[in-house]
């Protein structure tokens, strides 16, 4: 069966520090991969999606970047975090018509 | 304009009540439609897909109106355990992008 791993679960980082969140998927090949952010009390905002290795599409301009170095690995990064980067970050994968989510990373920038 | 719009609620209903949520989408080329459920501080999980002919799963009924570009979710005989946020989701661009509404919060009271 397919599983998705996302870590860490919680993270507190100072403003200006770098960020790296990693997500891996098992049990499937060539999935579509996504990074979403959910601010407190808000909906999910699509940040990046990828349909294959090295193929990244950005939905909104921001302080973040994404990379897909391997088929089932998706990384969200920032060189310098801003206070506004705080939120709940969710990685997801899809094959065909259903999206499955990791358990999320709750990031607090202080 | 947002891809998907939902009434944020909250909807406060007694146990046993019937409650309905609507969601509108802006892209007439949207291809697939879903309802996801998100419990507090957890990742979203698929509740049900929404088919053109409408579909039912136990106490839950989902309907799609392509002409008016909205989907609905009806919950009958509400249970306390139905309390959650319900997210409307559409896919576009060859099913590669999943767009989420901001969610409708449901509180079922004893």
PDB file of C-alpha atoms in Angstrom:
ATOM      1  CA  UNK A   1       0.000   0.000   0.000  1.00  0.00           C
ATOM      2  CA  UNK A   2       1.020   3.559  -0.524  1.00  0.00           C
ATOM      3  CA  UNK A   3       2.262   5.707   2.336  1.00  0.00           C
ATOM      4  CA  UNK A   4       3.546   9.226   2.611  1.00  0.00           C
ATOM      5  CA  UNK A   5       6.074  10.390   5.144  1.00  0.00           C
ATOM      6  CA  UNK A   6       6.540  13.992   6.081  1.00  0.00           C
ATOM      7  CA  UNK A   7       8.877  15.375   8.709  1.00  0.00           C
ATOM      8  CA  UNK A   8       9.363  16.979  11.090  1.00  0.00           C
ATOM      9  CA  UNK A   9       5.907  17.169  12.659  1.00  0.00           C
ATOM     10  CA  UNK A  10       6.608  20.465  14.398  1.00  0.00           C
ATOM     11  CA  UNK A  11       9.311  23.050  13.923  1.00  0.00           C
ATOM     12  CA  UNK A  12      10.149  26.357  15.552  1.00  0.00           C
ATOM     13  CA  UNK A  13      12.615  28.458  13.623  1.00  0.00           C
ATOM     14  CA  UNK A  14      13.924  32.008  14.047  1.00  0.00           C
ATOM     15  CA  UNK A  15      13.334  34.650  11.416  1.00  0.00           C
ATOM     16  CA  UNK A  16      16.079  34.604   8.811  1.00  0.00           C
ATOM     17  CA  UNK A  17      16.994  30.962   9.319  1.00  0.00           C
ATOM     18  CA  UNK A  18      16.841  28.405   6.479  1.00  0.00           C
ATOM     19  CA  UNK A  19      14.164  25.753   6.104  1.00  0.00           C
ATOM     20  CA  UNK A  20      14.065  22.281   4.652  1.00  0.00           C
ATOM     21  CA  UNK A  21      10.983  20.080   4.858  1.00  0.00           C
ATOM     22  CA  UNK A  22      11.094  16.655   3.304  1.00  0.00           C
ATOM     23  CA  UNK A  23       8.374  14.394   2.034  1.00  0.00           C
ATOM     24  CA  UNK A  24       8.701  10.881   0.639  1.00  0.00           C
ATOM     25  CA  UNK A  25       6.139   8.558  -0.855  1.00  0.00           C
ATOM     26  CA  UNK A  26       6.271   4.775  -0.841  1.00  0.00           C
ATOM     27  CA  UNK A  27       4.383   2.205  -2.819  1.00  0.00           C
ATOM     28  CA  UNK A  28       3.757   4.142  -5.992  1.00  0.00           C
ATOM     29  CA  UNK A  29       5.654   5.356  -9.035  1.00  0.00           C
ATOM     30  CA  UNK A  30       5.653   8.714 -10.780  1.00  0.00           C
ATOM     31  CA  UNK A  31       3.109  10.345  -8.505  1.00  0.00           C
ATOM     32  CA  UNK A  32       2.108  13.959  -8.747  1.00  0.00           C
ATOM     33  CA  UNK A  33       3.460  15.683  -5.649  1.00  0.00           C
ATOM     34  CA  UNK A  34       2.223  18.833  -3.927  1.00  0.00           C
ATOM     35  CA  UNK A  35       3.085  21.249  -1.176  1.00  0.00           C
ATOM     36  CA  UNK A  36       0.234  23.100   0.488  1.00  0.00           C
ATOM     37  CA  UNK A  37       0.217  25.647   3.284  1.00  0.00           C
ATOM     38  CA  UNK A  38      -2.629  26.238   5.658  1.00  0.00           C
ATOM     39  CA  UNK A  39      -2.538  29.383   7.779  1.00  0.00           C
ATOM     40  CA  UNK A  40      -4.371  29.312  11.109  1.00  0.00           C
ATOM     41  CA  UNK A  41      -8.123  29.129  10.490  1.00  0.00           C
ATOM     42  CA  UNK A  42      -7.678  29.281   6.742  1.00  0.00           C
ATOM     43  CA  UNK A  43      -7.942  26.955   3.766  1.00  0.00           C
ATOM     44  CA  UNK A  44      -5.195  25.101   1.945  1.00  0.00           C
ATOM     45  CA  UNK A  45      -3.118  27.155  -0.436  1.00  0.00           C
ATOM     46  CA  UNK A  46      -1.350  25.259  -3.199  1.00  0.00           C
ATOM     47  CA  UNK A  47       2.314  26.305  -3.167  1.00  0.00           C
ATOM     48  CA  UNK A  48       4.022  23.918  -5.589  1.00  0.00           C
ATOM     49  CA  UNK A  49       3.207  20.866  -7.600  1.00  0.00           C
ATOM     50  CA  UNK A  50       5.370  18.462  -9.537  1.00  0.00           C
ATOM     51  CA  UNK A  51       4.500  15.953 -12.234  1.00  0.00           C
ATOM     52  CA  UNK A  52       7.986  14.426 -12.433  1.00  0.00           C
ATOM     53  CA  UNK A  53      11.624  14.569 -11.350  1.00  0.00           C
ATOM     54  CA  UNK A  54      12.974  18.082 -11.653  1.00  0.00           C
ATOM     55  CA  UNK A  55       9.602  19.449 -12.800  1.00  0.00           C
ATOM     56  CA  UNK A  56       8.289  22.047 -10.383  1.00  0.00           C
ATOM     57  CA  UNK A  57       5.436  24.481 -10.903  1.00  0.00           C
ATOM     58  CA  UNK A  58       4.958  27.351  -8.517  1.00  0.00           C
ATOM     59  CA  UNK A  59       1.476  28.624  -7.817  1.00  0.00           C
ATOM     60  CA  UNK A  60       2.254  31.852  -5.994  1.00  0.00           C
ATOM     61  CA  UNK A  61       5.353  34.026  -5.694  1.00  0.00           C
ATOM     62  CA  UNK A  62       6.824  33.654  -2.256  1.00  0.00           C
ATOM     63  CA  UNK A  63       9.833  33.145  -0.092  1.00  0.00           C
ATOM     64  CA  UNK A  64       9.867  29.384  -0.682  1.00  0.00           C
ATOM     65  CA  UNK A  65      11.192  26.965  -3.274  1.00  0.00           C
ATOM     66  CA  UNK A  66      10.667  23.287  -3.975  1.00  0.00           C
ATOM     67  CA  UNK A  67      12.750  20.527  -5.495  1.00  0.00           C
ATOM     68  CA  UNK A  68      12.143  16.954  -6.567  1.00  0.00           C
ATOM     69  CA  UNK A  69      15.514  15.227  -6.715  1.00  0.00           C
ATOM     70  CA  UNK A  70      13.988  11.732  -6.885  1.00  0.00           C
ATOM     71  CA  UNK A  71      10.706  10.343  -8.147  1.00  0.00           C
ATOM     72  CA  UNK A  72       9.197   9.972  -4.686  1.00  0.00           C
ATOM     73  CA  UNK A  73      10.930  12.780  -2.819  1.00  0.00           C
ATOM     74  CA  UNK A  74       9.697  16.344  -2.588  1.00  0.00           C
ATOM     75  CA  UNK A  75      11.508  19.049  -0.638  1.00  0.00           C
ATOM     76  CA  UNK A  76      10.299  22.472   0.434  1.00  0.00           C
ATOM     77  CA  UNK A  77      13.003  25.016   1.213  1.00  0.00           C
ATOM     78  CA  UNK A  78      13.660  28.572   2.159  1.00  0.00           C
ATOM     79  CA  UNK A  79      16.943  30.438   2.463  1.00  0.00           C
ATOM     80  CA  UNK A  80      15.599  32.958   4.977  1.00  0.00           C
ATOM     81  CA  UNK A  81      12.329  32.462   6.817  1.00  0.00           C
ATOM     82  CA  UNK A  82       9.860  35.294   7.381  1.00  0.00           C
ATOM     83  CA  UNK A  83       7.297  35.552  10.163  1.00  0.00           C
ATOM     84  CA  UNK A  84       4.599  35.177   7.507  1.00  0.00           C
ATOM     85  CA  UNK A  85       5.941  31.724   6.617  1.00  0.00           C
ATOM     86  CA  UNK A  86       4.392  30.295   9.785  1.00  0.00           C
ATOM     87  CA  UNK A  87       1.684  27.764   9.096  1.00  0.00           C
ATOM     88  CA  UNK A  88       0.755  24.143   8.633  1.00  0.00           C
ATOM     89  CA  UNK A  89       2.612  22.660   5.666  1.00  0.00           C
ATOM     90  CA  UNK A  90       1.166  19.621   4.011  1.00  0.00           C
ATOM     91  CA  UNK A  91       2.729  17.382   1.417  1.00  0.00           C
ATOM     92  CA  UNK A  92       0.403  15.392  -0.797  1.00  0.00           C
ATOM     93  CA  UNK A  93       0.617  12.927  -3.638  1.00  0.00           C
ATOM     94  CA  UNK A  94      -1.845  11.815  -6.257  1.00  0.00           C
ATOM     95  CA  UNK A  95      -2.115   9.177  -8.910  1.00  0.00           C
ATOM     96  CA  UNK A  96      -5.207   9.524 -11.007  1.00  0.00           C
ATOM     97  CA  UNK A  97      -7.955  11.241  -9.122  1.00  0.00           C
ATOM     98  CA  UNK A  98      -7.348  11.162  -5.386  1.00  0.00           C
ATOM     99  CA  UNK A  99      -4.924  13.227  -3.309  1.00  0.00           C
ATOM    100  CA  UNK A 100      -3.407  11.767  -0.134  1.00  0.00           C
ATOM    101  CA  UNK A 101      -1.811  13.915   2.507  1.00  0.00           C
ATOM    102  CA  UNK A 102       1.091  13.535   4.876  1.00  0.00           C
ATOM    103  CA  UNK A 103       0.514  14.360   8.501  1.00  0.00           C
ATOM    104  CA  UNK A 104       1.860  17.863   8.058  1.00  0.00           C
ATOM    105  CA  UNK A 105       4.539  20.051   9.594  1.00  0.00           C
ATOM    106  CA  UNK A 106       3.474  22.806  11.927  1.00  0.00           C
ATOM    107  CA  UNK A 107       6.029  25.587  11.415  1.00  0.00           C
ATOM    108  CA  UNK A 108       6.295  28.544  13.767  1.00  0.00           C
ATOM    109  CA  UNK A 109       8.681  31.298  12.822  1.00  0.00           C
ATOM    110  CA  UNK A 110       9.692  33.404  15.809  1.00  0.00           C
TER     111      UNK A 110
ATOM    112  CA  UNK B   1     -10.789  35.250  -7.963  1.00  0.00           C
ATOM    113  CA  UNK B   2     -10.464  32.078  -5.910  1.00  0.00           C
ATOM    114  CA  UNK B   3     -10.770  28.759  -7.688  1.00  0.00           C
ATOM    115  CA  UNK B   4     -13.109  27.426  -5.029  1.00  0.00           C
ATOM    116  CA  UNK B   5     -15.352  29.325  -2.621  1.00  0.00           C
ATOM    117  CA  UNK B   6     -17.102  28.005   0.456  1.00  0.00           C
ATOM    118  CA  UNK B   7     -19.083  29.477   3.322  1.00  0.00           C
ATOM    119  CA  UNK B   8     -16.681  29.189   6.284  1.00  0.00           C
ATOM    120  CA  UNK B   9     -19.498  28.660   8.793  1.00  0.00           C
ATOM    121  CA  UNK B  10     -19.498  27.537  11.489  1.00  0.00           C
ATOM    122  CA  UNK B  11     -22.674  25.550  11.145  1.00  0.00           C
ATOM    123  CA  UNK B  12     -23.894  24.683  14.625  1.00  0.00           C
ATOM    124  CA  UNK B  13     -26.507  21.930  14.506  1.00  0.00           C
ATOM    125  CA  UNK B  14     -28.041  19.486  17.000  1.00  0.00           C
ATOM    126  CA  UNK B  15     -27.500  15.758  16.751  1.00  0.00           C
ATOM    127  CA  UNK B  16     -29.855  14.194  14.258  1.00  0.00           C
ATOM    128  CA  UNK B  17     -30.181  17.320  12.129  1.00  0.00           C
ATOM    129  CA  UNK B  18     -29.712  17.462   8.387  1.00  0.00           C
ATOM    130  CA  UNK B  19     -27.153  19.967   7.179  1.00  0.00           C
ATOM    131  CA  UNK B  20     -26.084  21.019   3.690  1.00  0.00           C
ATOM    132  CA  UNK B  21     -22.945  22.741   2.426  1.00  0.00           C
ATOM    133  CA  UNK B  22     -22.463  24.359  -0.937  1.00  0.00           C
ATOM    134  CA  UNK B  23     -19.325  25.220  -2.789  1.00  0.00           C
ATOM    135  CA  UNK B  24     -18.816  27.149  -6.028  1.00  0.00           C
ATOM    136  CA  UNK B  25     -15.920  26.868  -8.449  1.00  0.00           C
ATOM    137  CA  UNK B  26     -14.757  29.410 -10.987  1.00  0.00           C
ATOM    138  CA  UNK B  27     -13.077  27.320 -13.681  1.00  0.00           C
ATOM    139  CA  UNK B  28     -15.577  25.809 -16.081  1.00  0.00           C
ATOM    140  CA  UNK B  29     -12.832  23.403 -17.181  1.00  0.00           C
ATOM    141  CA  UNK B  30     -12.697  21.822 -13.723  1.00  0.00           C
ATOM    142  CA  UNK B  31     -12.640  18.100 -14.176  1.00  0.00           C
ATOM    143  CA  UNK B  32     -13.108  16.275 -10.913  1.00  0.00           C
ATOM    144  CA  UNK B  33     -14.750  17.169  -7.652  1.00  0.00           C
ATOM    145  CA  UNK B  34     -14.374  15.924  -4.110  1.00  0.00           C
ATOM    146  CA  UNK B  35     -15.270  16.558  -0.520  1.00  0.00           C
ATOM    147  CA  UNK B  36     -12.503  16.166   2.058  1.00  0.00           C
ATOM    148  CA  UNK B  37     -12.845  16.181   5.800  1.00  0.00           C
ATOM    149  CA  UNK B  38     -10.285  17.789   8.097  1.00  0.00           C
ATOM    150  CA  UNK B  39     -10.271  17.283  11.833  1.00  0.00           C
ATOM    151  CA  UNK B  40      -8.664  19.906  14.043  1.00  0.00           C
ATOM    152  CA  UNK B  41      -4.898  20.088  13.532  1.00  0.00           C
ATOM    153  CA  UNK B  42      -4.916  17.018  11.287  1.00  0.00           C
ATOM    154  CA  UNK B  43      -4.388  16.428   7.587  1.00  0.00           C
ATOM    155  CA  UNK B  44      -7.394  16.395   5.232  1.00  0.00           C
ATOM    156  CA  UNK B  45      -8.789  13.019   4.237  1.00  0.00           C
ATOM    157  CA  UNK B  46     -11.032  12.117   1.346  1.00  0.00           C
ATOM    158  CA  UNK B  47     -14.690  11.891   2.313  1.00  0.00           C
ATOM    159  CA  UNK B  48     -16.190  11.243  -1.083  1.00  0.00           C
ATOM    160  CA  UNK B  49     -15.897  11.971  -4.763  1.00  0.00           C
ATOM    161  CA  UNK B  50     -18.672  13.891  -6.490  1.00  0.00           C
ATOM    162  CA  UNK B  51     -20.064  12.493  -9.707  1.00  0.00           C
ATOM    163  CA  UNK B  52     -22.180  14.241 -12.295  1.00  0.00           C
ATOM    164  CA  UNK B  53     -25.097  11.959 -11.523  1.00  0.00           C
ATOM    165  CA  UNK B  54     -24.793  12.582  -7.789  1.00  0.00           C
ATOM    166  CA  UNK B  55     -23.739   9.946  -5.322  1.00  0.00           C
ATOM    167  CA  UNK B  56     -24.593   8.747  -1.869  1.00  0.00           C
ATOM    168  CA  UNK B  57     -22.541   7.072   0.832  1.00  0.00           C
ATOM    169  CA  UNK B  58     -24.585   6.233   3.882  1.00  0.00           C
ATOM    170  CA  UNK B  59     -25.708   9.476   5.484  1.00  0.00           C
ATOM    171  CA  UNK B  60     -23.736  11.584   3.004  1.00  0.00           C
ATOM    172  CA  UNK B  61     -24.976  12.739  -0.398  1.00  0.00           C
ATOM    173  CA  UNK B  62     -22.909  14.757  -2.855  1.00  0.00           C
ATOM    174  CA  UNK B  63     -24.192  16.501  -5.953  1.00  0.00           C
ATOM    175  CA  UNK B  64     -22.655  18.420  -8.819  1.00  0.00           C
ATOM    176  CA  UNK B  65     -24.264  21.129 -10.912  1.00  0.00           C
ATOM    177  CA  UNK B  66     -21.934  21.895 -13.816  1.00  0.00           C
ATOM    178  CA  UNK B  67     -24.215  24.511 -15.357  1.00  0.00           C
ATOM    179  CA  UNK B  68     -24.151  26.608 -12.189  1.00  0.00           C
ATOM    180  CA  UNK B  69     -20.666  25.465 -11.189  1.00  0.00           C
ATOM    181  CA  UNK B  70     -21.408  24.341  -7.693  1.00  0.00           C
ATOM    182  CA  UNK B  71     -21.213  21.173  -5.669  1.00  0.00           C
ATOM    183  CA  UNK B  72     -23.058  20.292  -2.519  1.00  0.00           C
ATOM    184  CA  UNK B  73     -22.764  17.948   0.428  1.00  0.00           C
ATOM    185  CA  UNK B  74     -25.758  16.835   2.451  1.00  0.00           C
ATOM    186  CA  UNK B  75     -25.334  15.136   5.821  1.00  0.00           C
ATOM    187  CA  UNK B  76     -28.381  13.435   7.293  1.00  0.00           C
ATOM    188  CA  UNK B  77     -28.874  12.391  10.916  1.00  0.00           C
ATOM    189  CA  UNK B  78     -25.780  14.301  12.073  1.00  0.00           C
ATOM    190  CA  UNK B  79     -23.561  12.631  14.652  1.00  0.00           C
ATOM    191  CA  UNK B  80     -21.233  14.254  17.152  1.00  0.00           C
ATOM    192  CA  UNK B  81     -18.385  12.607  15.269  1.00  0.00           C
ATOM    193  CA  UNK B  82     -19.311  14.559  12.124  1.00  0.00           C
ATOM    194  CA  UNK B  83     -17.907  17.702  13.730  1.00  0.00           C
ATOM    195  CA  UNK B  84     -15.029  18.752  11.495  1.00  0.00           C
ATOM    196  CA  UNK B  85     -14.160  21.100   8.656  1.00  0.00           C
ATOM    197  CA  UNK B  86     -15.384  20.031   5.240  1.00  0.00           C
ATOM    198  CA  UNK B  87     -13.270  21.042   2.266  1.00  0.00           C
ATOM    199  CA  UNK B  88     -14.512  21.282  -1.272  1.00  0.00           C
ATOM    200  CA  UNK B  89     -11.910  20.275  -3.882  1.00  0.00           C
ATOM    201  CA  UNK B  90     -11.716  20.562  -7.656  1.00  0.00           C
ATOM    202  CA  UNK B  91      -9.046  19.465 -10.094  1.00  0.00           C
ATOM    203  CA  UNK B  92      -7.981  21.241 -13.257  1.00  0.00           C
ATOM    204  CA  UNK B  93      -5.224  20.936 -15.852  1.00  0.00           C
ATOM    205  CA  UNK B  94      -5.355  17.267 -16.683  1.00  0.00           C
ATOM    206  CA  UNK B  95      -6.065  16.398 -13.064  1.00  0.00           C
ATOM    207  CA  UNK B  96      -2.664  17.699 -11.993  1.00  0.00           C
ATOM    208  CA  UNK B  97      -3.843  20.472  -9.714  1.00  0.00           C
ATOM    209  CA  UNK B  98      -6.067  20.033  -6.702  1.00  0.00           C
ATOM    210  CA  UNK B  99      -7.632  23.262  -5.504  1.00  0.00           C
ATOM    211  CA  UNK B 100      -9.147  23.348  -2.050  1.00  0.00           C
ATOM    212  CA  UNK B 101     -11.810  25.622  -0.688  1.00  0.00           C
ATOM    213  CA  UNK B 102     -11.177  27.263   2.652  1.00  0.00           C
ATOM    214  CA  UNK B 103     -13.514  24.810   4.342  1.00  0.00           C
ATOM    215  CA  UNK B 104     -16.834  24.885   6.131  1.00  0.00           C
ATOM    216  CA  UNK B 105     -16.738  24.167   9.831  1.00  0.00           C
ATOM    217  CA  UNK B 106     -19.469  21.956  11.263  1.00  0.00           C
ATOM    218  CA  UNK B 107     -20.190  21.668  14.978  1.00  0.00           C
ATOM    219  CA  UNK B 108     -22.704  18.993  15.956  1.00  0.00           C
ATOM    220  CA  UNK B 109     -24.036  19.575  19.468  1.00  0.00           C
ATOM    221  CA  UNK B 110     -25.619  16.989  21.783  1.00  0.00           C
TER     222      UNK B 110
END
